[in-house]
Coordinates of C-alpha atoms in Angstrom, one line a residue:
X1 CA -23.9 -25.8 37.4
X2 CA -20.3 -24.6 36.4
X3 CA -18.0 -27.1 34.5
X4 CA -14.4 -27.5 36.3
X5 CA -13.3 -25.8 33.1
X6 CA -15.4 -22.9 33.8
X7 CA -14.4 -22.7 37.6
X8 CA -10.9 -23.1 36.7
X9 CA -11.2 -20.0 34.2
X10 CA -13.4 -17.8 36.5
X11 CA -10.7 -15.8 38.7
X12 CA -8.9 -14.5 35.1
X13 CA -11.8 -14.7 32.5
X14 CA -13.8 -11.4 34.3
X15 CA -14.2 -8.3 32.2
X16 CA -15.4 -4.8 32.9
X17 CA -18.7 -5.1 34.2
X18 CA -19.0 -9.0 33.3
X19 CA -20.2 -9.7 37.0
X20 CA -23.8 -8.2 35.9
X21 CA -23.8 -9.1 32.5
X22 CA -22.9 -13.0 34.0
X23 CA -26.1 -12.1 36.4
X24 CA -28.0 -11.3 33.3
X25 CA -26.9 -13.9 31.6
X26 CA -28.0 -16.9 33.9
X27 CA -31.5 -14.8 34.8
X28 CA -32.4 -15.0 30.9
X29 CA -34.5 -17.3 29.0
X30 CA -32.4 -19.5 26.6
X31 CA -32.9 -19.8 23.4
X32 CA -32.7 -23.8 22.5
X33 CA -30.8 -24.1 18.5
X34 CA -29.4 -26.1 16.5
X35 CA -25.7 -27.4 17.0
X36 CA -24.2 -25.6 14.6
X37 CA -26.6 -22.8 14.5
X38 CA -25.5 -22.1 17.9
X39 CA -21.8 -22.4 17.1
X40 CA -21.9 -20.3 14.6
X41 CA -23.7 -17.5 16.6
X42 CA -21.5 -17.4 19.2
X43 CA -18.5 -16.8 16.8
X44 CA -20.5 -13.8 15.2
X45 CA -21.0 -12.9 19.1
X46 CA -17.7 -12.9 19.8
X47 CA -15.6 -11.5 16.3
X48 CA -18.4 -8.3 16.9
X49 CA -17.2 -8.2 20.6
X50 CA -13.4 -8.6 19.9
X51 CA -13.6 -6.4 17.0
X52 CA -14.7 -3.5 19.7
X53 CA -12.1 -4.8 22.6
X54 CA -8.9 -6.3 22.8
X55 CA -9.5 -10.1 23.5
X56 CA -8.5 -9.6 27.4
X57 CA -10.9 -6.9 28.2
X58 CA -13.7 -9.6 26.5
X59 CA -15.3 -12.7 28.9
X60 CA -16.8 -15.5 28.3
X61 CA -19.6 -14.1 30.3
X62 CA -19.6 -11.3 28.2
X63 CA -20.1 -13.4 25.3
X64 CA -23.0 -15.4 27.0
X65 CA -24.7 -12.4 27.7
X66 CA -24.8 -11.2 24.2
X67 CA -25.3 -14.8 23.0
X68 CA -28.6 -15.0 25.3
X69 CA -26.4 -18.4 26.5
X70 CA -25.4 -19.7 29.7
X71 CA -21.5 -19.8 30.7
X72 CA -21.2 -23.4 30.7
X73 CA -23.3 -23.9 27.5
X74 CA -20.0 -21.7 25.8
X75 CA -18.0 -23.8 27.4
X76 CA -19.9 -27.2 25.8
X77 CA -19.3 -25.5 22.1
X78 CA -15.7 -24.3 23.0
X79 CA -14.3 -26.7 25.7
X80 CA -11.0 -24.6 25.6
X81 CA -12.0 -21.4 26.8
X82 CA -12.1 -17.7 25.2
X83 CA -8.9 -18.6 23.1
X84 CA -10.5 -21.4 21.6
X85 CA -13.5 -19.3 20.6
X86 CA -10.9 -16.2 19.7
X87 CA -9.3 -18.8 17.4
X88 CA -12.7 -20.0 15.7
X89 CA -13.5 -16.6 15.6
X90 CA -10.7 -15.3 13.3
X91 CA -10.9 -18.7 11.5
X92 CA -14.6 -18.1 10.7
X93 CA -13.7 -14.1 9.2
X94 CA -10.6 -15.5 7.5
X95 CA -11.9 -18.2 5.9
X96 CA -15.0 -16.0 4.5
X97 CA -12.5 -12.6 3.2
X98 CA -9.8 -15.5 1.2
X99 CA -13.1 -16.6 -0.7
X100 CA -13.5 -13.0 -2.4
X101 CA -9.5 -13.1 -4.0
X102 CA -11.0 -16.0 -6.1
X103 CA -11.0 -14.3 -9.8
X104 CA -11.8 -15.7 -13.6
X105 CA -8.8 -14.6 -15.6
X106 CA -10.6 -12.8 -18.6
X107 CA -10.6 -8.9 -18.3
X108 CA -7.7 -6.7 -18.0
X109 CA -5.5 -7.4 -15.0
X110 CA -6.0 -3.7 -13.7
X111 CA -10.0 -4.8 -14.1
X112 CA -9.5 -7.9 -12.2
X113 CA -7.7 -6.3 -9.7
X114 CA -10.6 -3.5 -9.3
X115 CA -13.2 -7.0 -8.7
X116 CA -11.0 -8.4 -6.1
X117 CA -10.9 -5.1 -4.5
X118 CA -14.8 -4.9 -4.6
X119 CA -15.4 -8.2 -3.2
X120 CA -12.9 -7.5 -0.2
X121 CA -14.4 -3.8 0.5
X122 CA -17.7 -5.1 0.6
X123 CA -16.4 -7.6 2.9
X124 CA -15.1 -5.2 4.9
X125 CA -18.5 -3.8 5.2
X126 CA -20.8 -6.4 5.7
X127 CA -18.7 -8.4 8.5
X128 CA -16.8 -5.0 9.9
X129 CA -16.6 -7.2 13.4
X130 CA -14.6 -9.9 11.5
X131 CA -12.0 -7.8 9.4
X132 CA -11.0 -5.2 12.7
X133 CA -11.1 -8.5 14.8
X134 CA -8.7 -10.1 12.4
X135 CA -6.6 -7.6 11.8
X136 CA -6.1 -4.9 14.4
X137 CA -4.0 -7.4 16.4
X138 CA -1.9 -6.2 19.2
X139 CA -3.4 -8.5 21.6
X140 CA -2.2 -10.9 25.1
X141 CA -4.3 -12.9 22.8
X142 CA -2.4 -13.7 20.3
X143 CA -0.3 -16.9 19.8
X144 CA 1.1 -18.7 16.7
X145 CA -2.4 -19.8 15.8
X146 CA -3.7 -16.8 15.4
X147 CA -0.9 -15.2 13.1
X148 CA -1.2 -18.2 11.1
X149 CA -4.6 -17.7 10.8
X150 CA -4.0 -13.9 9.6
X151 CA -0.8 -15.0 7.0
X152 CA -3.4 -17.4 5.8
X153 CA -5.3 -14.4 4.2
X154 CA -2.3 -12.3 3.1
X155 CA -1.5 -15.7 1.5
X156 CA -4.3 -16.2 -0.4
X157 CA -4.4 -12.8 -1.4
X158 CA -1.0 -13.0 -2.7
X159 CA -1.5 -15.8 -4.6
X160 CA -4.4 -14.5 -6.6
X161 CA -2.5 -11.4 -7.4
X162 CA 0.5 -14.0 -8.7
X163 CA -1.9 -15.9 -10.5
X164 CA -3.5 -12.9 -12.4
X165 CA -0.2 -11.7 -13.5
X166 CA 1.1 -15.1 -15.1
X167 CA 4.0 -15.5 -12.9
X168 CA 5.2 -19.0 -12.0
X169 CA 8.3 -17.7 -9.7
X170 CA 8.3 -14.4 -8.3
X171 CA 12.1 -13.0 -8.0
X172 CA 12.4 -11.1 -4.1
X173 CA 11.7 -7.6 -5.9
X174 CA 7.8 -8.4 -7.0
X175 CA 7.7 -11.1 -3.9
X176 CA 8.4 -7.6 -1.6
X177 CA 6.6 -5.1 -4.0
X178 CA 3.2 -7.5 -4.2
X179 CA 3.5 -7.9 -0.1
X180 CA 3.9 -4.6 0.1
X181 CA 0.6 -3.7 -1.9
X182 CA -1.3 -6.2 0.4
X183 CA -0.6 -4.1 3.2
X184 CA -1.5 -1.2 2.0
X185 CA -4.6 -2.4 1.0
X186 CA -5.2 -3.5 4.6
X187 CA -4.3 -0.6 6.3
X188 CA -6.7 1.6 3.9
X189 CA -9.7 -0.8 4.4
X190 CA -9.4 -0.6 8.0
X191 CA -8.6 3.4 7.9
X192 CA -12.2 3.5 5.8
X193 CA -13.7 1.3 8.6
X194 CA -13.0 3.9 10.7
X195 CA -13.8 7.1 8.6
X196 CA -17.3 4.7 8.4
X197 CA -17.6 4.5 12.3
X198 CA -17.1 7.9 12.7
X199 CA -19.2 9.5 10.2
X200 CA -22.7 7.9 11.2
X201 CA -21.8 8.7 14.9
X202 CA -21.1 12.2 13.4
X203 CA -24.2 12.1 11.5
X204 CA -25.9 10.7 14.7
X205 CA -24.7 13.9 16.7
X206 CA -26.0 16.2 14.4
X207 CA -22.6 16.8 13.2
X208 CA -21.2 16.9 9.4
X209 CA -19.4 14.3 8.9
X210 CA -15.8 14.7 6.9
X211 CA -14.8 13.6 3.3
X212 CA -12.5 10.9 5.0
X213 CA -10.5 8.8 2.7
X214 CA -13.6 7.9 0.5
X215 CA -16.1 5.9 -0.6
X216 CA -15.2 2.3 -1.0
X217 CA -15.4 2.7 -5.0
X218 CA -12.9 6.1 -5.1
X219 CA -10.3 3.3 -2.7
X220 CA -10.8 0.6 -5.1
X221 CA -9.8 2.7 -8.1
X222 CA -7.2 4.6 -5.8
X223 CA -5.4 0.9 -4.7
X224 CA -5.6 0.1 -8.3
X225 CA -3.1 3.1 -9.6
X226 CA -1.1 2.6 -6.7
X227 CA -0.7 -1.1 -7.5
X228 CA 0.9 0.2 -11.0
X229 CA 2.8 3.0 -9.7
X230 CA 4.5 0.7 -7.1
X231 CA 5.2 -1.7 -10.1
X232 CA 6.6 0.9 -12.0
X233 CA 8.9 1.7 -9.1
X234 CA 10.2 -1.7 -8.7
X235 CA 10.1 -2.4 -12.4
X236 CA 12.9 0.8 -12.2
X237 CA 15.0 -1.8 -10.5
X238 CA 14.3 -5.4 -11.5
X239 CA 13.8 -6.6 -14.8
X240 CA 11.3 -9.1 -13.8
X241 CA 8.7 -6.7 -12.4
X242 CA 10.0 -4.4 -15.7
X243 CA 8.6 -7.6 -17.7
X244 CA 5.4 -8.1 -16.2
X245 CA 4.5 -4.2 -15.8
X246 CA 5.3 -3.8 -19.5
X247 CA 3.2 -7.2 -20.4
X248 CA 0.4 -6.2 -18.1
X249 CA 0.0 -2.3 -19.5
X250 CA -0.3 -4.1 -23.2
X251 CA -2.9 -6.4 -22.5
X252 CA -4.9 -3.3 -21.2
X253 CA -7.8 -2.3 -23.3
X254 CA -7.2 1.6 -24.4
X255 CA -9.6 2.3 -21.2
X256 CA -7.7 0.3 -18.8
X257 CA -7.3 2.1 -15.9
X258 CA -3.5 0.8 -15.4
X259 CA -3.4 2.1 -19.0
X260 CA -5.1 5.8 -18.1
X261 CA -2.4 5.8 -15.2
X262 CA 0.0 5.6 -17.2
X263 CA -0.6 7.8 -19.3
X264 CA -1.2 10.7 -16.7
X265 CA 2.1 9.8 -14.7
X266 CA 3.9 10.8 -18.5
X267 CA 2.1 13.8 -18.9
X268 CA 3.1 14.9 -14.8
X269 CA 6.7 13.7 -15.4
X270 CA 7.0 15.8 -19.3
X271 CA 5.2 19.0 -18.1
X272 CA 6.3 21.8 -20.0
X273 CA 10.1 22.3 -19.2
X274 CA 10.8 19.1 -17.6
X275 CA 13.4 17.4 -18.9
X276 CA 13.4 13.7 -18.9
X277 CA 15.8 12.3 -16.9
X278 CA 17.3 8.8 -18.5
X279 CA 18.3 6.1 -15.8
X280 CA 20.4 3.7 -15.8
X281 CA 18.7 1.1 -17.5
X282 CA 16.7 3.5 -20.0
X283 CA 16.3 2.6 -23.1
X284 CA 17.8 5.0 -26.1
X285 CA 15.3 7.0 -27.8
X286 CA 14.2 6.3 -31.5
X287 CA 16.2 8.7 -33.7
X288 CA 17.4 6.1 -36.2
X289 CA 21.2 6.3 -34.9
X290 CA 22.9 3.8 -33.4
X291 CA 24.0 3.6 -29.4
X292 CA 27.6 4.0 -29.1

């Protein structure tokens, strides 16, 4: 028997094909489990069913179906429909990818940085549903909940990154130049989510599957160099980031790979014939004379 929640919801909650999966749904044996056993299957239900389709195209008969749960029964855990369980949901992926920015400080920053970015790739991984469901965005869905729940990450992953470098007040340059970072980072995990998805259904097809952008351990070290050259370029302009790149590259171990970076971007930019090119805040060279 339908809750007058669940009546009121029916004539806008039906997705594609939800009419047999609802059918199927109500015809199947259910599964009795615990409270919170069951809560917490339904959200992994629904974050690997909004991961794969924008929230509106997703019912909650949909998400009975794959739950091998009645309609109503969602309804009992989630009393506010498919946006409450879209919220808890996101909530439930967010909650789990902030844990893995937590980092000791001991090691080389550019080391540190590398762990975090293991943690958050294996993450992306193991819960792929979660991270394109949190993410991806773009939907009817979303409200200013759910882009809380989203800055909630980015804000724990900034503050671990501020943490690591020693900085108690970060001036607008680094503010914009660590933001920045974060979004790259994002944009590449869910670009090798992709390149993931496609290869074992090319692999499944019989076809070869491409390089794409790499294994998780060639982005890791790739994010890591572009971390420092981005510092580098803001460190060009503000002498806060030029303070914290410089202390950062000296507390590198000779095998750092911020260090290594460094060192190759001076060899690129002093090939053979290329003449340095001083800017405005460069520093005079050590010939033993005095500046004028």
């Amino acid at each position: 028997m339908s809750t007058p929640a669940d009546a009121a919801a029916t004539p806008t909650d039906a997705g594609p094909g939800s009419g047999e999966r609802a059918q199927r749904a109500r015809r199947g044996p259910y599964r009795r489990l615990p409270v919170q056993q069951r809560r917490e299957q339904l959200i992994a239900v629904a974050l690997e069913l909004f991961s794969r389709h924008a929230p509106e195209e997703v019912s909650l008969d949909d998400v009975a179906a794959a739950a091998e749960a009645s309609r109503p029964l969602v309804y009992r855990y989630f009393p506010g429909g498919k946006q409450q369980l879209y919220e808890a949901a996101l909530r439930s992926a967010a909650e789990e990818l902030a844990s893995r920015f937590v980092e000791p400080t001991r090691g080389t920053p550019a080391e540190r940085l590398g762990h975090v970015l293991d943690r958050y790739f294996t993450f992306v991984g193991e819960y792929a549903a979660g991270y394109g469901a949190l993410l991806r965005g773009g939907s009817a869905a979303e409200n200013e909940r759910t882009t809380a729940i989203v800055d909630e990450v980015r804000r724990a992953a900034y503050n671990s990154i501020v943490e690591q470098l020693g900085v108690e007040q970060p001036g607008p340059r680094l503010n914009l130049m660590i933001r920045s970072w974060i979004s790259v980072v994002e944009v590449s995990a869910l670009t090798w989510l992709d390149d993931s998805r496609r290869g074992a259904a090319d692999r499944g097809a019989g076809n070869a599957a491409g390089a794409g952008v790499g294994t998780a351990a060639e982005l890791r070290d790739w994010l890591v160099d572009e971390f420092v050259v981005m510092f580098a370029g803001a460190a060009l302009h503000d002498p806060q980031c030029d303070r914290v790149l410089r202390r950062m590259i000296t507390h590198s171990a000779d095998d750092g790979l911020g260090l290594r970076l460094a060192s190759r971007i001076g060899r690129l930019l002093l090939a053979p014939g290329a003449e340095p090119r001083p800017g405005p805040e460069s520093e005079p060279e050590a010939t033993g004379e005095s500046p004028d």
